[in-house]
Coordinates of C-alpha atoms in Angstrom, one line a residue:
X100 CA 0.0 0.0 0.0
X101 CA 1.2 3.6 -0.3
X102 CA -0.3 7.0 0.7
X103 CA 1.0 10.4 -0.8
X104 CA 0.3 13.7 1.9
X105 CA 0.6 16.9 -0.6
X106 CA 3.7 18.8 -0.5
X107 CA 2.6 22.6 -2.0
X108 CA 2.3 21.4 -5.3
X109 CA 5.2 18.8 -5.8
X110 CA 5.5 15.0 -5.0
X111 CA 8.0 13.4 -4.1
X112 CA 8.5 10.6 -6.3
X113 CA 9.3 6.8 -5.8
X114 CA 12.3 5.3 -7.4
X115 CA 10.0 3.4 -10.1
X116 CA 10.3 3.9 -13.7
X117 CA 12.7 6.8 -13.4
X118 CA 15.1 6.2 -16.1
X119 CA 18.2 7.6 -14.3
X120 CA 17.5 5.8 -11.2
X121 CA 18.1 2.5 -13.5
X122 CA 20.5 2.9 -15.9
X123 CA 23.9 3.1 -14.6
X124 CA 25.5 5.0 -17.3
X125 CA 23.0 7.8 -16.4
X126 CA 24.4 8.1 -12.4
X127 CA 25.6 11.3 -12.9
X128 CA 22.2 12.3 -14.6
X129 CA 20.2 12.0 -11.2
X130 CA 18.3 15.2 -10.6
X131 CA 18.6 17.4 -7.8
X132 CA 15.1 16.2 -7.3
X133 CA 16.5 13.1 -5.7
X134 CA 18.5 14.7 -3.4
X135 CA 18.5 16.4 0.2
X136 CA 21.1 18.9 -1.5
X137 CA 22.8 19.3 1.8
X138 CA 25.9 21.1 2.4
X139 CA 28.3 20.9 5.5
X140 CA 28.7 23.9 7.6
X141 CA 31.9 25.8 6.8
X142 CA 34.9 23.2 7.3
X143 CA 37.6 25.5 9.0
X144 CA 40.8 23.3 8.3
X145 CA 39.8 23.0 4.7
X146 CA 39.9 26.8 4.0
X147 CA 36.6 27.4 5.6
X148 CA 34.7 26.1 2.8
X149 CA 30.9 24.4 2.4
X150 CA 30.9 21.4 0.9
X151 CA 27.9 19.5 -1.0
X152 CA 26.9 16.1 0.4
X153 CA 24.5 14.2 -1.8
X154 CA 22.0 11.7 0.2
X155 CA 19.3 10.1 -1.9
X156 CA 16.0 11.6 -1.4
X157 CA 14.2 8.9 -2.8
X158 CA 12.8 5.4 -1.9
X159 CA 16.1 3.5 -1.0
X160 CA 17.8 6.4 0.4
X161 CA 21.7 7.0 -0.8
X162 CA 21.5 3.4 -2.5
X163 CA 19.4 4.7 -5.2
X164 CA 22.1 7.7 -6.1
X165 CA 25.3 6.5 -4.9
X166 CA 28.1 5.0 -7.2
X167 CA 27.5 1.3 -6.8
X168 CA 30.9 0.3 -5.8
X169 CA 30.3 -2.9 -4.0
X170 CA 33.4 -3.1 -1.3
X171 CA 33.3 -4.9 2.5
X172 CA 35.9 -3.5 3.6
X173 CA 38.3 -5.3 5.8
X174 CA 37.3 -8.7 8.1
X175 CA 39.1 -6.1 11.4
X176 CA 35.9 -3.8 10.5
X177 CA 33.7 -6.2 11.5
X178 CA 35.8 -7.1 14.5
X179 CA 36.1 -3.9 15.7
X180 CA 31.9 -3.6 15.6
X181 CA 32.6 -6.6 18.1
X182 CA 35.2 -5.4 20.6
X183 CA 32.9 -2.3 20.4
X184 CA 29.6 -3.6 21.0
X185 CA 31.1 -6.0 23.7
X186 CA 29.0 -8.5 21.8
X187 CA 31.6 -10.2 19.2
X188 CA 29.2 -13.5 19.1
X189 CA 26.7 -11.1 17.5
X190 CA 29.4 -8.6 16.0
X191 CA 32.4 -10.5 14.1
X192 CA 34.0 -10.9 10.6
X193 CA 33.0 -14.6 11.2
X194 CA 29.8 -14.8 13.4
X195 CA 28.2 -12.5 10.3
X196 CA 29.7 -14.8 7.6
X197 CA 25.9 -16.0 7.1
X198 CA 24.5 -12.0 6.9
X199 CA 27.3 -10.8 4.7
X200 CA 26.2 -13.5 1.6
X201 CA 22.4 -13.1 2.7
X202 CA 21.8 -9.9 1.2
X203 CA 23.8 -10.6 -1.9
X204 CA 22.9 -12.1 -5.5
X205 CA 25.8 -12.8 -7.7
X206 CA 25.2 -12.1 -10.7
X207 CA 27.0 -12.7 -14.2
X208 CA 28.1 -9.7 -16.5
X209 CA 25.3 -8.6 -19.0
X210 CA 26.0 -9.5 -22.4
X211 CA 27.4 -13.1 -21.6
X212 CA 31.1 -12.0 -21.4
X213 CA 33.1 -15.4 -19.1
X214 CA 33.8 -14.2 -15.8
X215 CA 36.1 -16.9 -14.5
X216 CA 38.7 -16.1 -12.7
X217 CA 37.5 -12.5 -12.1
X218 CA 35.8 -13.1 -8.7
X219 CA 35.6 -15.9 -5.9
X220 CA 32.2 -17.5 -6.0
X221 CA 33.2 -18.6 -2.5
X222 CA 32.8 -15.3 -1.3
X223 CA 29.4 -14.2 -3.1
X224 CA 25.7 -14.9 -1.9
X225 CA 23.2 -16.1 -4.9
X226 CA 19.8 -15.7 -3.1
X227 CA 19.4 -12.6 -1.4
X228 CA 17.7 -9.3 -3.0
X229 CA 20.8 -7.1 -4.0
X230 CA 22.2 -8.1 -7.3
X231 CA 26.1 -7.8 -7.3
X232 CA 28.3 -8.1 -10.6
X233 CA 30.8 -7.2 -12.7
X234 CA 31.4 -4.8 -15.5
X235 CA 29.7 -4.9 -19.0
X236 CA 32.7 -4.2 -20.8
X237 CA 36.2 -6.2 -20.6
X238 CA 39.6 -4.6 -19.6
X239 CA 41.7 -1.5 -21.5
X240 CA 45.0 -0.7 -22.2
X241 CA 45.1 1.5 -19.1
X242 CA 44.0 -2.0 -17.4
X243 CA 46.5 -4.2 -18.7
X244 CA 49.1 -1.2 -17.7
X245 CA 48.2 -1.8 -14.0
X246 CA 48.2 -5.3 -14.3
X247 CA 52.0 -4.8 -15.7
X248 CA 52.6 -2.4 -13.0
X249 CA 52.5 -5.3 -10.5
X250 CA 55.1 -7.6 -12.5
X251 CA 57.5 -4.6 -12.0
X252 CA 56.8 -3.0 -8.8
X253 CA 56.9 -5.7 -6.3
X254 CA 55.6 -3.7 -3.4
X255 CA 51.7 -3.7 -5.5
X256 CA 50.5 -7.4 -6.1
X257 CA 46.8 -8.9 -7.8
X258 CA 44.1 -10.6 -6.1
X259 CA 41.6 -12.6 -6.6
X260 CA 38.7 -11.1 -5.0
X261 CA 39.0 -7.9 -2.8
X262 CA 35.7 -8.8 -1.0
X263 CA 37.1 -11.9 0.9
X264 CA 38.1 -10.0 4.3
X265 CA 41.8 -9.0 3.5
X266 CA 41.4 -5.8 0.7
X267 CA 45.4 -6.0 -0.1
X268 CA 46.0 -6.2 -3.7
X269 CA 45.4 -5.4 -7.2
X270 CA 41.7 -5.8 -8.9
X271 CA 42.8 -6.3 -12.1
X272 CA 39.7 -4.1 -13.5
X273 CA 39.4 -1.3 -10.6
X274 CA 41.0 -1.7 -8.3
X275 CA 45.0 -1.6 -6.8
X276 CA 46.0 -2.2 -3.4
X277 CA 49.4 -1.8 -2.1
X278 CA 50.7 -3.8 0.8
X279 CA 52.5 -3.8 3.8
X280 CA 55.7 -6.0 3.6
X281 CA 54.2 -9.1 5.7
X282 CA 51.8 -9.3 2.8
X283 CA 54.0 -9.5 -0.2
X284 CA 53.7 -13.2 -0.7
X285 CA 49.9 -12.7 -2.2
X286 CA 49.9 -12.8 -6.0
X287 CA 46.3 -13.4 -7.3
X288 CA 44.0 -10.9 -9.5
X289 CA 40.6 -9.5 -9.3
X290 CA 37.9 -7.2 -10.5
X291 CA 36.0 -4.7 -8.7
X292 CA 32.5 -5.3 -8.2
X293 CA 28.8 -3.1 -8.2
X294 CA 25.0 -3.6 -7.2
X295 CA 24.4 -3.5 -10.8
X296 CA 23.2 -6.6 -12.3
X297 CA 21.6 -7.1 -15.9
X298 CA 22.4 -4.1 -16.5
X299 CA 20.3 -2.3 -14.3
X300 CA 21.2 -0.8 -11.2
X301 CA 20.4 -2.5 -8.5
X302 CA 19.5 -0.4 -4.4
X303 CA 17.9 -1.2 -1.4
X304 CA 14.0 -0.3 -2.9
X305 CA 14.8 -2.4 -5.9
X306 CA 16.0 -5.4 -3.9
X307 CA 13.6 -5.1 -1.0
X308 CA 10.7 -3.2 -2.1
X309 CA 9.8 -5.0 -5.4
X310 CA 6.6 -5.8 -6.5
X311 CA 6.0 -8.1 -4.3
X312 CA 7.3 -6.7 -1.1
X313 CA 4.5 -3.8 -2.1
X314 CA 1.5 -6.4 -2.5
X315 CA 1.8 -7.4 1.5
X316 CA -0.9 -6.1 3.4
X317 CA 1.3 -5.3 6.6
X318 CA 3.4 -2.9 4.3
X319 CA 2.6 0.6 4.0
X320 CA 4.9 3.1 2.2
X321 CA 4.0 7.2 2.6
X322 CA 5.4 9.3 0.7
X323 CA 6.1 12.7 0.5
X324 CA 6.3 13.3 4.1
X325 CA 9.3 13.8 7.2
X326 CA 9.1 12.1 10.3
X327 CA 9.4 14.8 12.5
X328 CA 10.1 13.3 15.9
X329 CA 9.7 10.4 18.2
X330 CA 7.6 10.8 21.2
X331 CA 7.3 8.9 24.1
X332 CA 4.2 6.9 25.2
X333 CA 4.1 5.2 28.9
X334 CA 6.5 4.5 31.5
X335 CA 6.8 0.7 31.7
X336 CA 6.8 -1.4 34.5
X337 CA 10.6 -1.0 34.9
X338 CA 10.7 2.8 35.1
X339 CA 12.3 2.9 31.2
X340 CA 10.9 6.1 28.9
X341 CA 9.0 4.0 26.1
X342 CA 8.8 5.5 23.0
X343 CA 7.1 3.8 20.3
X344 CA 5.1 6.9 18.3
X345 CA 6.5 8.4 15.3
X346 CA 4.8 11.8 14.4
X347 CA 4.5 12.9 10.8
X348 CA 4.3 15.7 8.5
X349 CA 4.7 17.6 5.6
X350 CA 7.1 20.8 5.3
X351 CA 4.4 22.9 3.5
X352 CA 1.4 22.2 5.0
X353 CA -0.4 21.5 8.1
X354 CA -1.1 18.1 7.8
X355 CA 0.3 16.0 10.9
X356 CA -0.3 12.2 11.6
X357 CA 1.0 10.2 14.1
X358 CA 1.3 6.5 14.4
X359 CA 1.9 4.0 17.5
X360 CA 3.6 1.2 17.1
X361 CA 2.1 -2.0 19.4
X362 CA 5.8 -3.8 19.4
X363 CA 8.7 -0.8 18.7
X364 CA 10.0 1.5 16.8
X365 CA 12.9 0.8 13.7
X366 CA 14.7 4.4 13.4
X367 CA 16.7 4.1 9.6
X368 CA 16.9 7.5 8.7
X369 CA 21.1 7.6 8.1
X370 CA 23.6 9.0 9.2
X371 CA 22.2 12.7 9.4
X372 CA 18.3 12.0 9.3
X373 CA 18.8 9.5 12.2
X374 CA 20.2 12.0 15.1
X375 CA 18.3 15.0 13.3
X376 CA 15.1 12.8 14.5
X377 CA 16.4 12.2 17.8
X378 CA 17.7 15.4 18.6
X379 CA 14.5 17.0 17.7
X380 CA 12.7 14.3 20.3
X381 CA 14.8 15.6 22.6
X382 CA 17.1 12.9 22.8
X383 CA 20.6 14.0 23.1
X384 CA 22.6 16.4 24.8
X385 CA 20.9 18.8 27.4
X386 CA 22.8 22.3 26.4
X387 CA 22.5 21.5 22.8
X388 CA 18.7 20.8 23.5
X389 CA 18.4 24.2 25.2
X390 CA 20.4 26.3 22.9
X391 CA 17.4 25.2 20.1
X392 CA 14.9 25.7 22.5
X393 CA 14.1 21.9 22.2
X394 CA 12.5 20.4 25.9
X395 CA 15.0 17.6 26.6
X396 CA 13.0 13.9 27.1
X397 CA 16.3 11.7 27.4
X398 CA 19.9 12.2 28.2
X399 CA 21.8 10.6 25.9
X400 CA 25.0 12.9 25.1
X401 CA 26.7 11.1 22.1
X402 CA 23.5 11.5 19.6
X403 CA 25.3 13.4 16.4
X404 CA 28.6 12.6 18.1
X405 CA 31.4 10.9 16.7
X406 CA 30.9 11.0 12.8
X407 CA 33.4 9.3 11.0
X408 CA 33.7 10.1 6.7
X409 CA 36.0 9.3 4.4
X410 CA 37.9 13.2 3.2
X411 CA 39.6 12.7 -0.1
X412 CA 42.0 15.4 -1.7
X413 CA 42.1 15.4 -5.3
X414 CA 45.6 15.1 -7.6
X415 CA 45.6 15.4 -11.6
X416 CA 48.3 14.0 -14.5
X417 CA 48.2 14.6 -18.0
X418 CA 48.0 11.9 -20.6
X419 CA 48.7 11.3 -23.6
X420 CA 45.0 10.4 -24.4
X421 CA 41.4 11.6 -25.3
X422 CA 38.1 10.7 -24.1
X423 CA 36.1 8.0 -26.5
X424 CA 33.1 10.2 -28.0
X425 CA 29.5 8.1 -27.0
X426 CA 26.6 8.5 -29.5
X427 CA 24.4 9.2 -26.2
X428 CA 20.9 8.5 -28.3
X429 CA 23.0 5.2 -29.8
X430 CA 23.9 4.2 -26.5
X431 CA 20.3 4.4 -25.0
X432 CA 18.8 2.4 -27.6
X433 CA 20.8 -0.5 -26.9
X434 CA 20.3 -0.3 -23.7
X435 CA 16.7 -0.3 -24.0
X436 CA 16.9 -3.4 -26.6
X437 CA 19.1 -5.7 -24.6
X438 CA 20.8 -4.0 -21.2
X439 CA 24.4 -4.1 -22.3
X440 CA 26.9 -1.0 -23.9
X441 CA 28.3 2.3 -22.4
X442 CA 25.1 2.3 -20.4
X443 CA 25.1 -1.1 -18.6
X444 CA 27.9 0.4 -16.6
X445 CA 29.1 3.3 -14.5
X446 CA 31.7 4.9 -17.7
X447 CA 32.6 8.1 -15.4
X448 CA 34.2 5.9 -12.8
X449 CA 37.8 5.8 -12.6
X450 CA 39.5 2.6 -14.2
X451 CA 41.5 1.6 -11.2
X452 CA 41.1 2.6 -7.5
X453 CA 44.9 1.9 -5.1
X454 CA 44.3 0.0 -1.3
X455 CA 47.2 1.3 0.6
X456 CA 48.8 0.7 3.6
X457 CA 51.0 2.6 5.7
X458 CA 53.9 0.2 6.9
X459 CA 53.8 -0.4 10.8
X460 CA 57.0 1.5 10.9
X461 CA 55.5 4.4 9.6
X462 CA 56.5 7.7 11.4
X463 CA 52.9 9.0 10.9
X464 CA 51.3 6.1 12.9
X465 CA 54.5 6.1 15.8
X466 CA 54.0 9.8 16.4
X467 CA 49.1 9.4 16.1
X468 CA 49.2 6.2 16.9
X469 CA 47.3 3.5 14.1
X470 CA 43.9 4.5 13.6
X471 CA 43.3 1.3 11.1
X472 CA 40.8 -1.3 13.0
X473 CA 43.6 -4.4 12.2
X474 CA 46.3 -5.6 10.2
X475 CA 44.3 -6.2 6.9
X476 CA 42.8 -2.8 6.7
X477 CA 44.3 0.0 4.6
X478 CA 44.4 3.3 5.3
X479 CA 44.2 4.8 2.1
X480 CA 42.1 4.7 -1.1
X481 CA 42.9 5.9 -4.7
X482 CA 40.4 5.7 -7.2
X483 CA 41.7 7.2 -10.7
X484 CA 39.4 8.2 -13.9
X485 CA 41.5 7.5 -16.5
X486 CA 39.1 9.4 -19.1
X487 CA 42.1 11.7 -21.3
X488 CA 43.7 14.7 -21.5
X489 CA 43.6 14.8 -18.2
X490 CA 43.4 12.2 -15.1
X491 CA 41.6 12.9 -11.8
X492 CA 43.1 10.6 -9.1
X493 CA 41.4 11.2 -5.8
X494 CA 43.3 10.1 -2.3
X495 CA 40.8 9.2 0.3
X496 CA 41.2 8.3 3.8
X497 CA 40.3 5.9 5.1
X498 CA 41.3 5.7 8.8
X499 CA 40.5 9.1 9.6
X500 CA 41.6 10.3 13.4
X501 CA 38.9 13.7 13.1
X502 CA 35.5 13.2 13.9
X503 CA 32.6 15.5 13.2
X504 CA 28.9 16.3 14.5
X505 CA 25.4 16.8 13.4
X506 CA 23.2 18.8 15.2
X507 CA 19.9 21.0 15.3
X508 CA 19.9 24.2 13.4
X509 CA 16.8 25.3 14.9
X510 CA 13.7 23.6 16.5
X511 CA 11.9 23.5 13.3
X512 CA 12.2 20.1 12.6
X513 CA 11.7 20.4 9.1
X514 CA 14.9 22.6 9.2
X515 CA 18.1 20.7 7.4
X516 CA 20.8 19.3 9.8
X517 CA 23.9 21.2 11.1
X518 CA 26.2 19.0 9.5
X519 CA 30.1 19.5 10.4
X520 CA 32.1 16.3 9.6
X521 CA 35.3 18.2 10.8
X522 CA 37.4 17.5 8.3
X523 CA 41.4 17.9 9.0
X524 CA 40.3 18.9 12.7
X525 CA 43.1 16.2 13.7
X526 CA 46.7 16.7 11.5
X527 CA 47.1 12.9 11.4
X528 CA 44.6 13.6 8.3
X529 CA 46.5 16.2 6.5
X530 CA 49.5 14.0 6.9
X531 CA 47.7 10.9 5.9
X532 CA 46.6 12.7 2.8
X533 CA 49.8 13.9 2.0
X534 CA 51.3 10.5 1.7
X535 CA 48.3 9.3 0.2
X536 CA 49.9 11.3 -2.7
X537 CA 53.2 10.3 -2.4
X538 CA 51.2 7.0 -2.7
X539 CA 50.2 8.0 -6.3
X540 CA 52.9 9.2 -7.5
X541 CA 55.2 5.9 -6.7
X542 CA 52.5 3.9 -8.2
X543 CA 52.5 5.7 -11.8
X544 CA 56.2 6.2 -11.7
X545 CA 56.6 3.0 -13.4
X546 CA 57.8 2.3 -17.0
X547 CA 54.6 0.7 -17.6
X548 CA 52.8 3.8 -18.1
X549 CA 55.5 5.1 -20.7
X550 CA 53.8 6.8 -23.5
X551 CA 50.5 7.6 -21.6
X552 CA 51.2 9.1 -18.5
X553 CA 52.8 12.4 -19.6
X554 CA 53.2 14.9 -16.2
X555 CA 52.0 15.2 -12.7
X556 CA 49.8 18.4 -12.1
X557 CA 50.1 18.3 -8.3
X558 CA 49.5 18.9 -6.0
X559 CA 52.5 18.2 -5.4
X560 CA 55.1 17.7 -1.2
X561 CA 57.9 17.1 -3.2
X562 CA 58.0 20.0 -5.5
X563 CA 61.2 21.9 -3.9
X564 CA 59.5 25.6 -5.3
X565 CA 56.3 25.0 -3.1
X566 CA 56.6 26.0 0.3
X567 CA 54.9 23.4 2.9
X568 CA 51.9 26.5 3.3
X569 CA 51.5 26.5 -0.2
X570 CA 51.2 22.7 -0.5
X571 CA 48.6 22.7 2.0
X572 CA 46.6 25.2 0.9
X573 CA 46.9 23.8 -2.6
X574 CA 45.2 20.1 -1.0
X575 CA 42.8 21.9 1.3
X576 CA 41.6 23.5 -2.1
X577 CA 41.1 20.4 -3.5
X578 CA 39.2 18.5 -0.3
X579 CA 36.1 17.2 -0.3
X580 CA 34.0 13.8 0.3
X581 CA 33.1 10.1 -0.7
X582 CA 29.8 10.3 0.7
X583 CA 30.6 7.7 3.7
X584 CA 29.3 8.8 7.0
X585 CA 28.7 6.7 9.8
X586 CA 28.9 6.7 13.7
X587 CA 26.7 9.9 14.7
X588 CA 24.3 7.2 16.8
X589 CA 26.8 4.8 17.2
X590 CA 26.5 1.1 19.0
X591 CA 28.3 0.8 22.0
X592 CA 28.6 -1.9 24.9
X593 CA 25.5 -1.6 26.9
X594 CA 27.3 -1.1 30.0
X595 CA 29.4 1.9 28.5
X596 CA 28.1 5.5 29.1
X597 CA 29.4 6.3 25.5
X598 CA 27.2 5.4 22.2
X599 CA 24.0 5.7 21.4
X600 CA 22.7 2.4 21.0
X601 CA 23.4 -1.4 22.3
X602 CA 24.2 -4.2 21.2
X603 CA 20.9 -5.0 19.6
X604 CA 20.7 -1.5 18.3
X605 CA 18.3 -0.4 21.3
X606 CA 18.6 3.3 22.1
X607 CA 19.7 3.1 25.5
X608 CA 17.6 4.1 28.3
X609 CA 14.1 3.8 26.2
X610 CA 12.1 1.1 25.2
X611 CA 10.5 0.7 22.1
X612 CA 13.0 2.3 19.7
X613 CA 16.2 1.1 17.9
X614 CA 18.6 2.3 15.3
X615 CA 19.0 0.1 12.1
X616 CA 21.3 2.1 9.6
X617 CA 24.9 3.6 8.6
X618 CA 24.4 5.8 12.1
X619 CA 24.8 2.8 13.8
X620 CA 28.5 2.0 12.4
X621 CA 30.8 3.1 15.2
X622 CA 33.9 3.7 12.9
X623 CA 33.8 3.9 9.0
X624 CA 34.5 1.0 7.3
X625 CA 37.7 0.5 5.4
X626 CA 35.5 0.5 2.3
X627 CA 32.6 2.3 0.3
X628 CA 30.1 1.6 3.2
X629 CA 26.9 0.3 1.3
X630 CA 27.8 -3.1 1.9
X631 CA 28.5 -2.9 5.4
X632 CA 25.1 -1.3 5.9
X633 CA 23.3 -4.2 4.4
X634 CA 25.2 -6.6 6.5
X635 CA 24.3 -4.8 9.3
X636 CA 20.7 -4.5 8.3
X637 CA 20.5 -7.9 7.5
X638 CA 21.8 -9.3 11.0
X639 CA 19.8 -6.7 12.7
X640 CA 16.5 -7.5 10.9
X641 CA 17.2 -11.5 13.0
X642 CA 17.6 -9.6 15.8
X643 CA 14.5 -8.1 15.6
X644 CA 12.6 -11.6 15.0
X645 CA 14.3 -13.4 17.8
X646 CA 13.4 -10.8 20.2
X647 CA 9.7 -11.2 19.2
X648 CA 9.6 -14.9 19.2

């Protein structure tokens, strides 16, 4: 079933039958219409700029915008939601081996290309509702450069599948890691994989709110509407604040419905909308509260605390190449016909994307200490477009020390966010970022980009005429986002004071509400973090059911 309450006189619209929520060659086609079209506040490190943050506004949230890289991330992530949560029975790399495949379906490249021996069926679900694959089109000569690359720079190896636990090595298609020196024996090859699968892209309302998830009688979707707050219901028998009504609205008119769960509550609004609902409840930090004008109903100081995102600072070459012209009308026909060319696949992305990680012996990690979550996860990420005259590589951290905030502009709740992700607010970031360069530039210094790779347009530590202040002005200029927040409502061990949540994603000190969504991630993944999300959804969504039994 779904309801529609008027907004002025727009709607917003479902993710059916919009042609650039499907095609994947059309990603960077998405309206603004689909978006919340925040931006941060001014990031003070990073020349006191605002920055844009795209977050679906749609059915499926960010999953039916984002880029459809399909990484895990690192088997320590997982670990780490363990040591965290106090509950690593629940909260492992291994006790979530059945949650990780559940959400996934493997599926084979359009156009009946072989895959073998691009991916590790091992690894890879083939019943669940989110259809993972590989690329339309087979590898270039900037591909079979990298793959070169490895023969003659030992320190970069292949491997077979990057989405076994251990990200450290080259994906022969996307994706180059670079290792520490314990790791060197590894020599396999891989390809990077996306939730796009016969050639259609593939999010969470595609995979779970199909056709036939919308034909169930207990499902209701509304559109066109906020959730404006939680509110509380009864004190229990055990003295605990239960909240189990949800109160919504619409921003333009006066139309206001509430609804009261008999069971609880699921809060999956992301990493923003999730603490913006709470702090407008009044759940969250009593002076914060106050200084909105917002009646405090629960202490709980960490809501919008503790946001984790992955900053990247762009670098460029030259190359001795141009951009392939697509006959865009051409291209659409056969993708209507029979879900394969430029279309079928994300053609903006970068070709390759570099894993790195910083040696133990680093002085950077001796003098901040290691922020990685183990031994198998990098710390830095390099995707590179490889689209000619020019090549935009981007390095991305992603074992950030800063950590940023969202909180209430006002106590309108239909006001956006204050989001602040505090970007280079530690200087183990500016650092990190600095040698994620260095990074790039060892990798493409390598004879087997002769006669493509043509100059290095910075910017650029080792460049003896830049002084250090010019340098970092230079990469604070060129700062900005991969779209991966997590952590603002993040799970904790139910006897800590810190978090925002338990182990079973309960918002601590109520009854009748938990938190199911990227919020919930205490630290960001070593990865692009839609995967994780689903995993955690997945192994939440049993949690749930047990508890009910």
């Amino acid at each position: 079933m779904s309801y529609y309450l008027k907004q002025g006189q727009t709607w917003v619209l479902s993710n059916e039958r919009i042609l650039e929520l499907i095609v994947p060659g059309l990603h960077v086609q998405i309206p603004n219409t689909y978006d919340w079209n925040y931006t941060t506040v001014p990031q003070v490190m990073v020349n006191n700029r605002s920055i844009e943050y795209r977050r679906g506004f749609v059915l499926g949230g960010s999953s039916s915008v984002n880029t459809m890289v399909y990484t895990r991330g690192s088997r320590d992530d997982y670990d780490l939601w363990g040591r965290v949560s106090g509950d690593p029975k629940t909260w492992s790399w291994e006790a979530l081996q059945k949650w990780i495949l559940k959400s996934e379906k493997w599926t084979a490249p359009v156009g009946g290309r072989d895959p073998t021996g691009q991916y590790d069926p091992r690894y890879h679900g083939t019943d669940g509702p989110i259809r993972v694959s590989l690329t339309w089109s087979g590898p270039d000569d900037f591909d079979r450069r990298a793959s070169r690359n490895t023969e003659i720079q030992k320190e970069f190896i292949e491997k077979l599948d990057s989405n076994d636990g251990e990200p450290a090595g080259l994906c022969a298609y996307y994706t180059v890691f670079l290792l520490d020196e314990n790791l060197k024996e590894a020599s396999l090859k891989a390809w990077t994989q996306w939730t796009f699968g016969g050639g259609e892209r593939n999010s969470a309302a595609t995979g779970y709110l199909g056709s036939r998830a919308r034909g169930r009688p207990n499902l209701s979707i509304i559109l066109n509407v906020h959730v404006k707050k939680v509110l509380p219901s009864t004190q229990d028998g055990k003295r605990r604040l239960d909240i189990r009504t949800v109160e919504i609205g619409s921003k333009s008119s006066n139309v206001t419905l509430r609804v009261t769960a008999r069971k609880e509550v699921i809060l999956s609004a992301g990493a923003f909308g999730t603490p913006h609902i709470l702090l407008n409840s009044g759940i969250g930090e009593e002076s914060h509260l106050d200084s909105v004008g917002v009646k405090m109903v629960h202490r709980l100081p960490d809501v919008g605390r503790g946001m984790s995102d992955h900053v990247c600072a762009m670098v460029t070459y030259t190359l001795n190449a141009t951009t392939p012209s697509i006959d865009e009308e051409a291209a659409l026909r056969q993708w209507q016909a029979n879900r394969t060319g430029p279309l079928a696949e994300w053609r903006e992305a970068g070709r390759r994307i570099l894993w790195s990680k910083f040696p133990k012996s680093s002085p950077l990690l001796r003098q901040y200490g290691d922020p990685a979550s183990g031994p198998h996860a990098p710390h830095i990420e390099i995707p590179f477009n490889a689209a000619g005259p020019t090549m935009a590589a981007f390095a991305v951290l992603l074992t950030p020390h800063s950590r940023g905030t969202v909180k209430l502009a006002s106590s309108n709740p239909f006001d956006d966010p204050l989001i602040d992700p505090g970007y280079l607010s530690h200087p183990f970031d500016i650092q990190a970022l600095t040698e994620g360069i260095r990074i790039t530039k060892r990798w493409f210094d390598s004879p087997a980009w002769d006669g493509l790779i043509t100059g290095f347009l910075g910017p650029d530590p080792d460049n003896a005429t830049w002084s250090e202040t010019a340098f970092q002005n230079a990469l604070k200029e060129s700062v900005g986002t991969f779209l991966h927040p997590v952590g603002t409502a993040a799970m904790s061990a139910s006897s800590s004071a810190a978090g925002v949540v338990d182990h079973e994603l309960k918002v601590k000190g109520v009854h009748g509400l938990r938190v199911v969504d990227a919020s919930a991630i205490p630290y960001v993944p070593t990865a692009h973090t839609q995967a994780a999300v689903y995993v955690l959804a997945e192994r939440a969504a049993d949690i749930i059911k047990s508890s009910w039994k």
